[in-house]
Coordinates of C-alpha atoms in Angstrom, one line a residue:
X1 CA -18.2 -30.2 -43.9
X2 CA -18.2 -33.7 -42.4
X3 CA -15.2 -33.4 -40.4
X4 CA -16.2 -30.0 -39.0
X5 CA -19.5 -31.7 -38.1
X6 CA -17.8 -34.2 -36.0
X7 CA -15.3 -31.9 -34.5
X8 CA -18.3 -30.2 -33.5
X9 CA -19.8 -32.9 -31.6
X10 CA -16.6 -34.3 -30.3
X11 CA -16.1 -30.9 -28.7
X12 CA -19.4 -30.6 -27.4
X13 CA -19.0 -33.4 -26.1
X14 CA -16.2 -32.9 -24.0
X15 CA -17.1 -29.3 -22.8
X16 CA -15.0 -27.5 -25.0
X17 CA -16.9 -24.5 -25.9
X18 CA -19.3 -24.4 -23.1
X19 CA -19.3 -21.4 -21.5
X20 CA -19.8 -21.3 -17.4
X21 CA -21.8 -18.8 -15.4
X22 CA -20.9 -17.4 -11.6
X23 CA -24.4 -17.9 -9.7
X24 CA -24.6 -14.3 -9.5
X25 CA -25.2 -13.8 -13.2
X26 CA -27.9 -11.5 -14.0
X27 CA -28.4 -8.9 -17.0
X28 CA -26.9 -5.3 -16.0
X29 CA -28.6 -2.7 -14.4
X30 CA -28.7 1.1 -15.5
X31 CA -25.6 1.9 -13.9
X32 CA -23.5 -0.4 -16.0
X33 CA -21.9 2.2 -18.8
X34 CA -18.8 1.0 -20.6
X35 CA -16.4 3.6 -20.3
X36 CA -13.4 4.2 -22.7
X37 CA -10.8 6.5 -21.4
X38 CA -9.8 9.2 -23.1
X39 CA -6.4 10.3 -21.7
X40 CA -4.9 7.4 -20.7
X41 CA -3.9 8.9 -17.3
X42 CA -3.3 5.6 -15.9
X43 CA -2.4 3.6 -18.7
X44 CA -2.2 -0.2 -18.7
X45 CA 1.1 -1.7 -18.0
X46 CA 1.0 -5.2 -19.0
X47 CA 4.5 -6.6 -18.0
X48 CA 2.7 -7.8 -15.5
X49 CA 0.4 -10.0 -17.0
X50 CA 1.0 -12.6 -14.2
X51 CA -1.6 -11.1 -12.4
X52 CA -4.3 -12.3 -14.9
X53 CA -4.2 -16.1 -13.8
X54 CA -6.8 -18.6 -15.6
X55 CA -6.8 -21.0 -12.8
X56 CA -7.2 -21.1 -8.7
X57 CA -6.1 -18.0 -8.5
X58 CA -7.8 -14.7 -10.8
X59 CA -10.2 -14.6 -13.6
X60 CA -11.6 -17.9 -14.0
X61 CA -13.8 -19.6 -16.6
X62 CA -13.1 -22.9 -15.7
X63 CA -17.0 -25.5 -15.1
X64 CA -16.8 -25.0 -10.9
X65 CA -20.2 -23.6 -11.1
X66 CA -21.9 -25.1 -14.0
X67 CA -25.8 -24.9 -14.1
X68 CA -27.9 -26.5 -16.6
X69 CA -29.5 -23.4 -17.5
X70 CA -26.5 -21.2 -17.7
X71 CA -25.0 -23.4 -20.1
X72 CA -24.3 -22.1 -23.7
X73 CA -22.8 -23.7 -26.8
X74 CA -21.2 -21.7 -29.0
X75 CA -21.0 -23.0 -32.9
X76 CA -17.8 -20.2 -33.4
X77 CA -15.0 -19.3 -31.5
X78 CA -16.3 -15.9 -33.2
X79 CA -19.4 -16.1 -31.3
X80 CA -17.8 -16.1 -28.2
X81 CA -15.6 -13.1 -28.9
X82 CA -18.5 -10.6 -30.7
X83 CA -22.1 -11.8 -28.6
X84 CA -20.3 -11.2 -24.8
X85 CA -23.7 -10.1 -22.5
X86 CA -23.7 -9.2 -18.8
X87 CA -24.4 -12.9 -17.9
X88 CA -21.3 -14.5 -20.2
X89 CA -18.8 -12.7 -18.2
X90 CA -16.1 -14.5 -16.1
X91 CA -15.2 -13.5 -12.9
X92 CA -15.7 -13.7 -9.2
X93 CA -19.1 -14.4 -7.8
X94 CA -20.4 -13.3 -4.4
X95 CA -18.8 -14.5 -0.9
X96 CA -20.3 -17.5 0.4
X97 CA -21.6 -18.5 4.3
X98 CA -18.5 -19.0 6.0
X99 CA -16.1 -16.6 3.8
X100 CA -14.6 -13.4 4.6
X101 CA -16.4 -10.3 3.4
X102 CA -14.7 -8.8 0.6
X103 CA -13.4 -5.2 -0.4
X104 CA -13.2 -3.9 -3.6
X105 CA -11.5 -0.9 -4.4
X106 CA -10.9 0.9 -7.4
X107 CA -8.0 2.8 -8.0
X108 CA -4.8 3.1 -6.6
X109 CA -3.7 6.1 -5.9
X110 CA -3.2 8.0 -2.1
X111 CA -7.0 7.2 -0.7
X112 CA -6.8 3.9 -2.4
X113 CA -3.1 2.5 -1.2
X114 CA -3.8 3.8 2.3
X115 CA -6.7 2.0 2.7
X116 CA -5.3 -1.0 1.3
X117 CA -2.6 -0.6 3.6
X118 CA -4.5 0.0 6.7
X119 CA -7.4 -2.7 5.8
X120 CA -7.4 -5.8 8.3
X121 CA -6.7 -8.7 6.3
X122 CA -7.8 -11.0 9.0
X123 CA -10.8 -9.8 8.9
X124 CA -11.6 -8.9 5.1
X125 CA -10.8 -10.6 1.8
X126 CA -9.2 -7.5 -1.0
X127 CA -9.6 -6.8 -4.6
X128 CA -7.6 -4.4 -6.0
X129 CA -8.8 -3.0 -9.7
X130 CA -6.7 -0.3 -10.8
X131 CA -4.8 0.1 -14.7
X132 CA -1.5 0.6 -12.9
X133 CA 0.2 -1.6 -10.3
X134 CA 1.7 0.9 -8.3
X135 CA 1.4 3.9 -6.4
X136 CA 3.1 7.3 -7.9
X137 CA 4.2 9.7 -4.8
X138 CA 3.5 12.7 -7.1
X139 CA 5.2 15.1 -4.9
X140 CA 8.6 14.0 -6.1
X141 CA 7.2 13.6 -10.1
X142 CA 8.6 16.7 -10.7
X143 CA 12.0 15.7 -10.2
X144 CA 11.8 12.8 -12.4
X145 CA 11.1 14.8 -15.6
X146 CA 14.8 16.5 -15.7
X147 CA 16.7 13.4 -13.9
X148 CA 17.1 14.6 -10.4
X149 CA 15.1 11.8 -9.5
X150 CA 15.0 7.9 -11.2
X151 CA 11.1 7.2 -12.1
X152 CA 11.6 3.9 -10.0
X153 CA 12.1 5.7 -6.4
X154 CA 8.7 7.5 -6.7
X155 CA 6.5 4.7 -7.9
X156 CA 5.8 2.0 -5.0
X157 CA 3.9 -1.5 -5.8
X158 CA 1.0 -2.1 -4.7
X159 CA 1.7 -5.8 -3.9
X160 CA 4.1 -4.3 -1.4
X161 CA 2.0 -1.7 0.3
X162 CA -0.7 -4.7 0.7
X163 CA 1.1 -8.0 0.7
X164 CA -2.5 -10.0 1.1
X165 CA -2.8 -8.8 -3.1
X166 CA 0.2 -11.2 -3.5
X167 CA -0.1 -14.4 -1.3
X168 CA -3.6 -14.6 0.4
X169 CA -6.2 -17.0 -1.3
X170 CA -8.8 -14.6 -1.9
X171 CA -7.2 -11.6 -2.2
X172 CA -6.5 -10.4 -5.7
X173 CA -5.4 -7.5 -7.9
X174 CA -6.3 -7.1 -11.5
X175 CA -4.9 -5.0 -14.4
X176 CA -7.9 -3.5 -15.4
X177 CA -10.2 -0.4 -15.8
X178 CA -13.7 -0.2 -14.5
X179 CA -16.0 0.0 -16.7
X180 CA -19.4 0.1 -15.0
X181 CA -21.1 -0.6 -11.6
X182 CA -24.1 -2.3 -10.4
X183 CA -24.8 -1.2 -7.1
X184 CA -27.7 -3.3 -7.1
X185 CA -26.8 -6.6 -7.9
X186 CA -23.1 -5.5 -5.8
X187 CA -21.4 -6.1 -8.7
X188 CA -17.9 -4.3 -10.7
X189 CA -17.9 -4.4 -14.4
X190 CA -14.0 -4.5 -15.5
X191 CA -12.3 -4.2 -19.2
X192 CA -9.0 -4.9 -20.2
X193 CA -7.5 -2.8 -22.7
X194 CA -7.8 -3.9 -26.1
X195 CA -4.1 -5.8 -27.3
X196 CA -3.0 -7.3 -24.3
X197 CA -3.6 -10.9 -26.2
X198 CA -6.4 -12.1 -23.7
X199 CA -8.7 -15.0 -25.2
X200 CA -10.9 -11.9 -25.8
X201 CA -10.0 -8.4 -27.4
X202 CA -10.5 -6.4 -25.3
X203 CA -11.5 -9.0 -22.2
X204 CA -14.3 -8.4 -20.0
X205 CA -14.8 -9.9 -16.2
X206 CA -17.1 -8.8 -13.2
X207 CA -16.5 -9.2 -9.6
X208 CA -19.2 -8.7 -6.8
X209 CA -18.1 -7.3 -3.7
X210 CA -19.4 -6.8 -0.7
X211 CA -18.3 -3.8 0.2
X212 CA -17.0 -1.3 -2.6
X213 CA -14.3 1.3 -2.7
X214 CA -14.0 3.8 -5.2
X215 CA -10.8 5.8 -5.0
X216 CA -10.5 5.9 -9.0
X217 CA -8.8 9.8 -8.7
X218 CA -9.4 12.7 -11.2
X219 CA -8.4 13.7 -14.3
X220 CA -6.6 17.1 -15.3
X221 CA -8.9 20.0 -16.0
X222 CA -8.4 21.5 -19.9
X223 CA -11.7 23.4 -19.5
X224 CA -12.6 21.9 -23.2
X225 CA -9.7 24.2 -24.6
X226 CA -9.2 23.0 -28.4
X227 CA -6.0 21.2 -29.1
X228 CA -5.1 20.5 -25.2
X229 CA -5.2 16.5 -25.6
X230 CA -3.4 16.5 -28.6
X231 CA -0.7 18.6 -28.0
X232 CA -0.1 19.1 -24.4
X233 CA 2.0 16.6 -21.6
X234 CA 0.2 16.4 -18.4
X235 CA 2.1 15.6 -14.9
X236 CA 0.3 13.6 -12.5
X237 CA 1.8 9.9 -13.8
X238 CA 5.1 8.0 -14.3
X239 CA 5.0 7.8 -17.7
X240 CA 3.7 11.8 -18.6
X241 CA 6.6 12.3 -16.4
X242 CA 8.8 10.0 -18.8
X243 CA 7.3 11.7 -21.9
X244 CA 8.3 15.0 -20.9
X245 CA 11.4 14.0 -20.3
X246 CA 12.0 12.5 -23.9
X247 CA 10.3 15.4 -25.4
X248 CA 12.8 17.9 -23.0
X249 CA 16.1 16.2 -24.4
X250 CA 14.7 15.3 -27.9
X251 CA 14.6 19.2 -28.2
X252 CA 18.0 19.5 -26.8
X253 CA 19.3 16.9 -29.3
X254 CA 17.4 18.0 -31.9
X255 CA 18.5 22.1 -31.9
X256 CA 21.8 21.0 -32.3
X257 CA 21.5 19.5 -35.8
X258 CA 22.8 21.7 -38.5
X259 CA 20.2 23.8 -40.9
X260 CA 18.0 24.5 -37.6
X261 CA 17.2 28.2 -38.1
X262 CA 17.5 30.4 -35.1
X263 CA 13.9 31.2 -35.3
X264 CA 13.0 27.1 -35.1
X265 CA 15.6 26.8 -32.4
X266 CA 13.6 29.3 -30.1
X267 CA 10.2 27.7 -30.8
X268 CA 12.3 24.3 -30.1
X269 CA 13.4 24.9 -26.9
X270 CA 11.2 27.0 -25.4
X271 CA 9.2 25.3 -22.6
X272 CA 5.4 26.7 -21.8
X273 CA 4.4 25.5 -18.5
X274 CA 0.3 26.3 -18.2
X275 CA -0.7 26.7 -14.0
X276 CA 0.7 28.3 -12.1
X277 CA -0.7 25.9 -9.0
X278 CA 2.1 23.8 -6.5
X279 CA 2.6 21.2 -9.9
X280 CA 3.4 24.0 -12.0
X281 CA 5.4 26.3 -9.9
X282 CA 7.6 23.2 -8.7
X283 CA 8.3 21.5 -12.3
X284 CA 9.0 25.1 -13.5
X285 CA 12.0 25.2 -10.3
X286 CA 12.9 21.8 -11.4
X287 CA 13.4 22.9 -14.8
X288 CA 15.0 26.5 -14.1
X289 CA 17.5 25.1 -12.1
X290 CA 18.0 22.2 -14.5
X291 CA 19.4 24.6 -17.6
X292 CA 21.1 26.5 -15.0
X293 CA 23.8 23.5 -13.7
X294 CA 23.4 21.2 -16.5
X295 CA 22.1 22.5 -19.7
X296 CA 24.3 25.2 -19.8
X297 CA 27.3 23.1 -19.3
X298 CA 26.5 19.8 -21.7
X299 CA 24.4 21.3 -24.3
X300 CA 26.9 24.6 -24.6
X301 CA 25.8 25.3 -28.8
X302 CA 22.0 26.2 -27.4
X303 CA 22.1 27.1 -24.1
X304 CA 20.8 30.9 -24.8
X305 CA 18.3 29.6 -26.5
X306 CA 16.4 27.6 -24.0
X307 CA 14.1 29.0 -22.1
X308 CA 10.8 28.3 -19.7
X309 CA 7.7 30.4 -19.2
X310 CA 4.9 29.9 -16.8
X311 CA 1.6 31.0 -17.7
X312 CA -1.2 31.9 -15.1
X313 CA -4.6 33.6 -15.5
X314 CA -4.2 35.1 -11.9
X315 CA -1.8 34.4 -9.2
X316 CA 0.4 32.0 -9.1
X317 CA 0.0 29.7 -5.4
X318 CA -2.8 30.9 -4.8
X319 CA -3.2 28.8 -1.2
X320 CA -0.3 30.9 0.2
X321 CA -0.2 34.0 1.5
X322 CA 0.8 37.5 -0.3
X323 CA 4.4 37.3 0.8
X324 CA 5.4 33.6 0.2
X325 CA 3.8 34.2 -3.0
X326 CA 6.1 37.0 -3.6
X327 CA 8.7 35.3 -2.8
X328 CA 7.9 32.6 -5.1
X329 CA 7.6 35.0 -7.7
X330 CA 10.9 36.9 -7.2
X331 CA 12.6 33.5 -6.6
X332 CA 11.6 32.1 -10.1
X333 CA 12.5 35.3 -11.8
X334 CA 15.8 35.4 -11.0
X335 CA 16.1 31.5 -12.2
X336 CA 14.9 32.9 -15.6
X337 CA 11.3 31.9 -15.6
X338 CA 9.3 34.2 -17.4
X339 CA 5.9 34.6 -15.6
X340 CA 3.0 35.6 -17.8
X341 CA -0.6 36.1 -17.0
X342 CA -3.1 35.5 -19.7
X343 CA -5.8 33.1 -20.3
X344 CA -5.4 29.8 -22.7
X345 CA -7.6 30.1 -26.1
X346 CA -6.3 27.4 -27.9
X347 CA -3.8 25.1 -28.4
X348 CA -2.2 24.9 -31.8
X349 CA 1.0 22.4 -33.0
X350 CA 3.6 25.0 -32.2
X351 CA 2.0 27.8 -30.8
X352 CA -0.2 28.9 -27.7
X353 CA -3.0 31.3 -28.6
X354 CA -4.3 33.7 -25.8
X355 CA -7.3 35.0 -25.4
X356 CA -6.1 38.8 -25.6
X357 CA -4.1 37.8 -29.3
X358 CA -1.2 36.9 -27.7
X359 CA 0.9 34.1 -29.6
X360 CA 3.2 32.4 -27.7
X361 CA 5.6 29.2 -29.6
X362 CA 6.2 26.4 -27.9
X363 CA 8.8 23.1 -28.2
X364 CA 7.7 21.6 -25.0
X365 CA 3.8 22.1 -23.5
X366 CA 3.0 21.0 -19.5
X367 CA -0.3 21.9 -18.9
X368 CA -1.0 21.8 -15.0
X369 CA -4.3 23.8 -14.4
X370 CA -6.1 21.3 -11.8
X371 CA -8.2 18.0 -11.7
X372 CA -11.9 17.5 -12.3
X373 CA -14.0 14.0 -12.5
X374 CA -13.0 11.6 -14.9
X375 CA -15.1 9.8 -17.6
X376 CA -16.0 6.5 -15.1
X377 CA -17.2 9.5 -12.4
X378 CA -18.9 11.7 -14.8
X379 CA -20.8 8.3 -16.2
X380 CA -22.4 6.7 -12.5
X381 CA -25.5 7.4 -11.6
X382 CA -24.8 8.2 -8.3
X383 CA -25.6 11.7 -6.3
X384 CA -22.8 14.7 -6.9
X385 CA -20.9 16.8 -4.8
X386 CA -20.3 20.3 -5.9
X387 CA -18.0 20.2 -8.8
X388 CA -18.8 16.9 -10.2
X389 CA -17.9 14.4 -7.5
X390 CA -19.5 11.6 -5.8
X391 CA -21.5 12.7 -3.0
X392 CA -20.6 11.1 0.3
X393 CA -21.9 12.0 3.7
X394 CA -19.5 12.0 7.0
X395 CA -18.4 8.7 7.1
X396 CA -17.7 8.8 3.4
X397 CA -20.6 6.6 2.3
X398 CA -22.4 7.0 -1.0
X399 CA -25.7 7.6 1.3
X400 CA -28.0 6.7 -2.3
X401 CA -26.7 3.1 -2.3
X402 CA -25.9 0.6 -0.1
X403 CA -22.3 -0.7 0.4
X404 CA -20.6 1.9 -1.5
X405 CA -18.1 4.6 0.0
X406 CA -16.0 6.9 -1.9
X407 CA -12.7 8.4 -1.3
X408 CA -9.9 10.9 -2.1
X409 CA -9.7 13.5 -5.8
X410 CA -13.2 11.3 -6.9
X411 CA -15.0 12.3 -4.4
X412 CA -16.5 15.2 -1.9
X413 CA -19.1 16.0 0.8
X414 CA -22.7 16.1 -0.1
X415 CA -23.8 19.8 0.3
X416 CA -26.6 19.0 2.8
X417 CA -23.4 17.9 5.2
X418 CA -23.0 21.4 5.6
X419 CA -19.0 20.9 4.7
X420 CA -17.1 22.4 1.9
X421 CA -15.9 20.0 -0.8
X422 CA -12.3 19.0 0.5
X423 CA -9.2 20.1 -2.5
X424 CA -7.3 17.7 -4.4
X425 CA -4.6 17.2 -2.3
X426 CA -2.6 13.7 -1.5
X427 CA -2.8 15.0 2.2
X428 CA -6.5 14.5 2.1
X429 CA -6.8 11.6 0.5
X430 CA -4.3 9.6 2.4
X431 CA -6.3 10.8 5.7
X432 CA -9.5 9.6 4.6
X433 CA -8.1 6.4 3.6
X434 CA -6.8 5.4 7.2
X435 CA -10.4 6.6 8.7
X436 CA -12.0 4.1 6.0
X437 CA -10.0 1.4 7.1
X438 CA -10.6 2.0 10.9
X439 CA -14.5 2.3 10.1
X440 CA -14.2 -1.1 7.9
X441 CA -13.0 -2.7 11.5
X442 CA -15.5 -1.5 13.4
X443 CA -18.0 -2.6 10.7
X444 CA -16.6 -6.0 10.8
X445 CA -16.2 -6.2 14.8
X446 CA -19.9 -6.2 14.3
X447 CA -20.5 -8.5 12.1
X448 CA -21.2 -5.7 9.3
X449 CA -19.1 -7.0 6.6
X450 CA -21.3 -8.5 4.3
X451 CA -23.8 -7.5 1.9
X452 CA -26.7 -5.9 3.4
X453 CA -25.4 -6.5 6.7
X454 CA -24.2 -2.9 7.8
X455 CA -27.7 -1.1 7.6
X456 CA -28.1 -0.8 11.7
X457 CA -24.6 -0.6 13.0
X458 CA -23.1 3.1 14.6
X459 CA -20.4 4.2 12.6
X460 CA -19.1 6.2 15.2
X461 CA -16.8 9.9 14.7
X462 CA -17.4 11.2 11.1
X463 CA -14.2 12.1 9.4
X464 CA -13.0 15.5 10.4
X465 CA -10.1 17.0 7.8
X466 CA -7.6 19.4 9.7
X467 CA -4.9 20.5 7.4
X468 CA -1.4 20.3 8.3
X469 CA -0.2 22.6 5.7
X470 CA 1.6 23.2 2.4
X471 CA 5.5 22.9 0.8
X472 CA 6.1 24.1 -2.1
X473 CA 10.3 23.7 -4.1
X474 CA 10.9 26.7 -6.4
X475 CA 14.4 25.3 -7.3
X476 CA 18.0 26.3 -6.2
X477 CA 17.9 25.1 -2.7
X478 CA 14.3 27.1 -2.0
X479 CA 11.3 26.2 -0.7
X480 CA 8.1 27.7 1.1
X481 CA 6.5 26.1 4.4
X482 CA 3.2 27.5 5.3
X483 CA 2.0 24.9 8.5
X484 CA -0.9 26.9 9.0
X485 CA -4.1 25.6 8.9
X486 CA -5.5 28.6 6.8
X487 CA -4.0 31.8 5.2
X488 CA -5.0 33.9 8.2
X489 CA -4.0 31.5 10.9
X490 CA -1.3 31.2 13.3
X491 CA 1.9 29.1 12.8
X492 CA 5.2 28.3 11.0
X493 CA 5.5 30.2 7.9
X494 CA 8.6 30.6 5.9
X495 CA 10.7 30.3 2.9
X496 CA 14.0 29.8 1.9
X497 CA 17.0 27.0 1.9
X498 CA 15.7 26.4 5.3
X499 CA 12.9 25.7 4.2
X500 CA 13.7 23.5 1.4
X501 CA 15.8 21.1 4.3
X502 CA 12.0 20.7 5.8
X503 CA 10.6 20.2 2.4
X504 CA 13.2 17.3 1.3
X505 CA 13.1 16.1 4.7
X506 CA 9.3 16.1 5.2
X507 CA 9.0 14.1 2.1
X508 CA 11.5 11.8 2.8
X509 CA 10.0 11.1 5.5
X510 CA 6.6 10.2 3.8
X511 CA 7.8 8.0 0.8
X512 CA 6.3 4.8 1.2
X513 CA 9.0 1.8 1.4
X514 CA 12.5 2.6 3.1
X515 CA 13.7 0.9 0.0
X516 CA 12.4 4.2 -2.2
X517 CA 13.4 6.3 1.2
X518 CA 17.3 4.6 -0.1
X519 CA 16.8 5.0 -3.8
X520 CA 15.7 9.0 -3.1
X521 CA 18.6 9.6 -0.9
X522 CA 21.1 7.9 -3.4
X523 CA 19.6 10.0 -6.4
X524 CA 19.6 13.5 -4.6
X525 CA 23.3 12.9 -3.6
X526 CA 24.4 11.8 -6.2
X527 CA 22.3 14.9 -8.6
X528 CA 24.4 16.6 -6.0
X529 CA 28.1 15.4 -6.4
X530 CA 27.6 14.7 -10.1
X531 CA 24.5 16.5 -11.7
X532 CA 21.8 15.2 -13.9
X533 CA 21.5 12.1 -16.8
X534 CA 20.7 13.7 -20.0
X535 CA 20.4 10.3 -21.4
X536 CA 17.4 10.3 -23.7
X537 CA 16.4 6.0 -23.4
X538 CA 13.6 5.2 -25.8

């Protein structure tokens, strides 16, 4: 007891366990709601831990702004880990006289990598928060789940898109999900997910901002269907995309093995595909045309047995028009995909209940029915769009609170803008992202980049969304164009192996970096010249 006494004071003493606060330190409001996510959609990947930094640079909880009354000493290392409050957490503090203003933005996804790439750095610090360092281009996911693609050469970083989130001084990104907002004390509330081996399990920060972003995305629809979480893939990230592609040859593998009965071997390699939306329809082309060149020939002792069915409540592509749809649904048929129209009850281990009785086994489940808000969007006190959004106005502000503007799948027009909600699509987002970032300029031209600061300044054009059309792959060479800007418009409409040139080309076109432009070219020629990897790595 006497030496841990005078431990005690020797680290006192010296600082040890005191336990700084930003100047900015103030309980949280109402708004601040720890969230915990419940699908993972963007999971933490923490190879790179580099970007946590406990120094100049990142989350710091270092004495630079030590006050007399913020000052705490802790008698356990246990107390600091268990009795965390809004004022004990680390983090950045607000800009000071003479600073840039700075941008946070949540998420990282189309809206949220556009801006970031369009944002003038001279003129505004960046924080990036986001659980993912990169940005997926989910047209091309598809392709990844059977091999036609590598996962690398759809996933771009986002240090690259934004090189001020690598080298500038005051520009950061950080591994992390948000966990609550304070709109009025302009402050983000940030956790780390628990096992990364922080100094705190899981680790905790704030940073104020003085302008905030939220592009944080959406989360796929299961309409509360039992068992859809625990035994369905979903397709909107790398790694879904790498779990369906370990579950697809697993199966393979798998039916092989002697003692399988043919009944097992049917349920095992028979893949269910729920949505019959552009996701659905493309991974189920990407699949067809998968057992026809490569299954067929490397997996020879169960290639009758595999099989894909794509289930729909109503029509499948809804957006296009009667005969592209036709065509769609000719096109797949002859691939072998069964089409079947029926609504989802449940979701059981090995089996697919309808609602009219149906039964319908299963080896492999990609449920693709849509997006809705996610659990951080669902939780903010903040005004709604139709369908569960945020609620922005024409130049994408969150008109209830001040500094706040919201982009892309998490948000949508207020209904007193007299606009419909805008879909889901990458198309949109990416749009609004590059009107944000010219807004944010004229903002800052005058002088409206801090905190407070942009009550009185014009804004200018609203954003106006003018759609430039849909592409669709249905496998083997085909595709559908529709350029119109509505079903009943004017314009380019086709479908075909024409079409699938434009579709490749378009998209080519539109990947990020010309270093995943190379790595897309190299893996379609060499699908091409060689077929697919059916090795099954981890």
């Amino acid at each position: 007891m006497a030496w841990s006494r005078i431990a005690r004071g020797a680290f006192r003493s010296n600082g040890i366990y005191r336990y700084s606060l930003l100047p900015s330190a103030r309980p949280c409001s109402s708004l601040l709601r720890p969230i915990m996510t419940s699908n993972m959609e963007h999971p933490c990947n923490m190879e790179n831990m580099g970007d946590f930094k406990f120094g100049r640079r990142g989350i710091t909880t270092t004495h630079e702004y030590q006050f007399p009354s913020a000052e705490r000493v802790i008698e356990d290392v246990s107390d600091l880990e268990d009795n965390v409050t809004g004022e004990d957490l680390p983090g950045l503090g607000p800009t000071k006289i003479g600073e840039k203003p700075r941008v946070v933005v949540l998420g990282t996804g189309w809206a949220g990598c556009r801006f970031l790439k369009e944002l003038d750095t001279e003129m505004y610090d960046i924080v990036c928060i986001s659980p993912r360092n990169h940005m997926v281009f989910t047209p091309l996911l598809a392709s990844t789940c059977v091999g036609t693609l590598e996962f690398r050469s759809v996933a771009e970083p986002v240090s690259q898109i934004q090189s001020a989130l690598a080298g500038a001084p005051n520009s950061y990104f950080y591994l992390a999900n948000c966990s609550g907002i304070d709109t009025d004390k302009h402050e983000v509330y940030c956790e780390v997910a628990a096992g990364a081996g922080l100094p705190r399990d899981p680790y905790r920060f704030k940073v104020a901002y003085d302008k905030l972003v939220i592009a944080a995305g959406a989360e796929p629809l299961t309409f509360n269907i039992k068992g859809v979480k625990e035994h369905a893939l979903f397709l909107r990230e790398v790694n879904h995309a790498q779990e369906i592609r370990k579950k697809l040859l697993s199966n393979l593998m798998l039916s092989e093995n002697p003692g399988i009965s043919e009944e097992d071997r049917k349920q095992l390699l028979h893949c269910v595909v729920i949505g019959g939306g552009p996701t659905g329809v493309e991974f189920s082309g990407e699949l067809s045309d998968f057992i026809i060149r490569d299954v067929r020939e490397r997996y020879s002792h169960v290639k009758d047995y595999i099989r894909v069915t794509l289930i729909e409540a109503n029509e499948i592509l809804s957006s296009f028009d009667v005969g592209l749809r036709q065509y769609a649904t000719n096109h797949l048929m002859k691939s072998g995909v069964h089409l079947l129209r029926g609504v989802v009850k449940e979701v059981l281990p090995k089996e697919i209940l309808l609602n009219d009785g149906t039964r319908v086994p299963y080896g492999l489940l990609v449920w693709s029915t849509g997006v809705g808000p996610s659990e951080l969007i669902k939780s903010l006190d903040l005004p709604k769009s139709p369908g569960g959004r945020i609620g922005v106005d024409e130049w994408l502000r969150v008109p209830s609170v001040e500094d706040v503007f919201a982009l892309g799948d998490c948000a949508g027009f207020l209904e007193q803008t007299g606009k419909l909600v805008l879909p889901a699509l990458a198309q949109v987002a990416e749009r609004q992202g590059k009107y944000l970032a010219g807004l944010f300029t004229k903002v800052g031209k005058q002088n409206g980049g801090k905190a407070y600061s942009a009550k009185s300044i014009s804004f200018g054009e609203p954003f106006v969304y003018k759609h430039l059309g849909s592409m669709v792959s249905v496998g083997r060479y085909k595709a559908l164009v529709d350029l119109r800007q509505s079903k009943d418009a004017k314009g380019l409409s086709m479908a075909g192996f024409i079409s699938w040139f434009i579709w490749r080309s378009a998209y080519l076109t539109r990947v990020v970096s010309w270093r995943n432009r190379f790595y897309v070219a190299v893996n379609w020629a060499t699908t091409i010249v060689f077929g697919r990897d059916n090795s099954r790595i981890g």
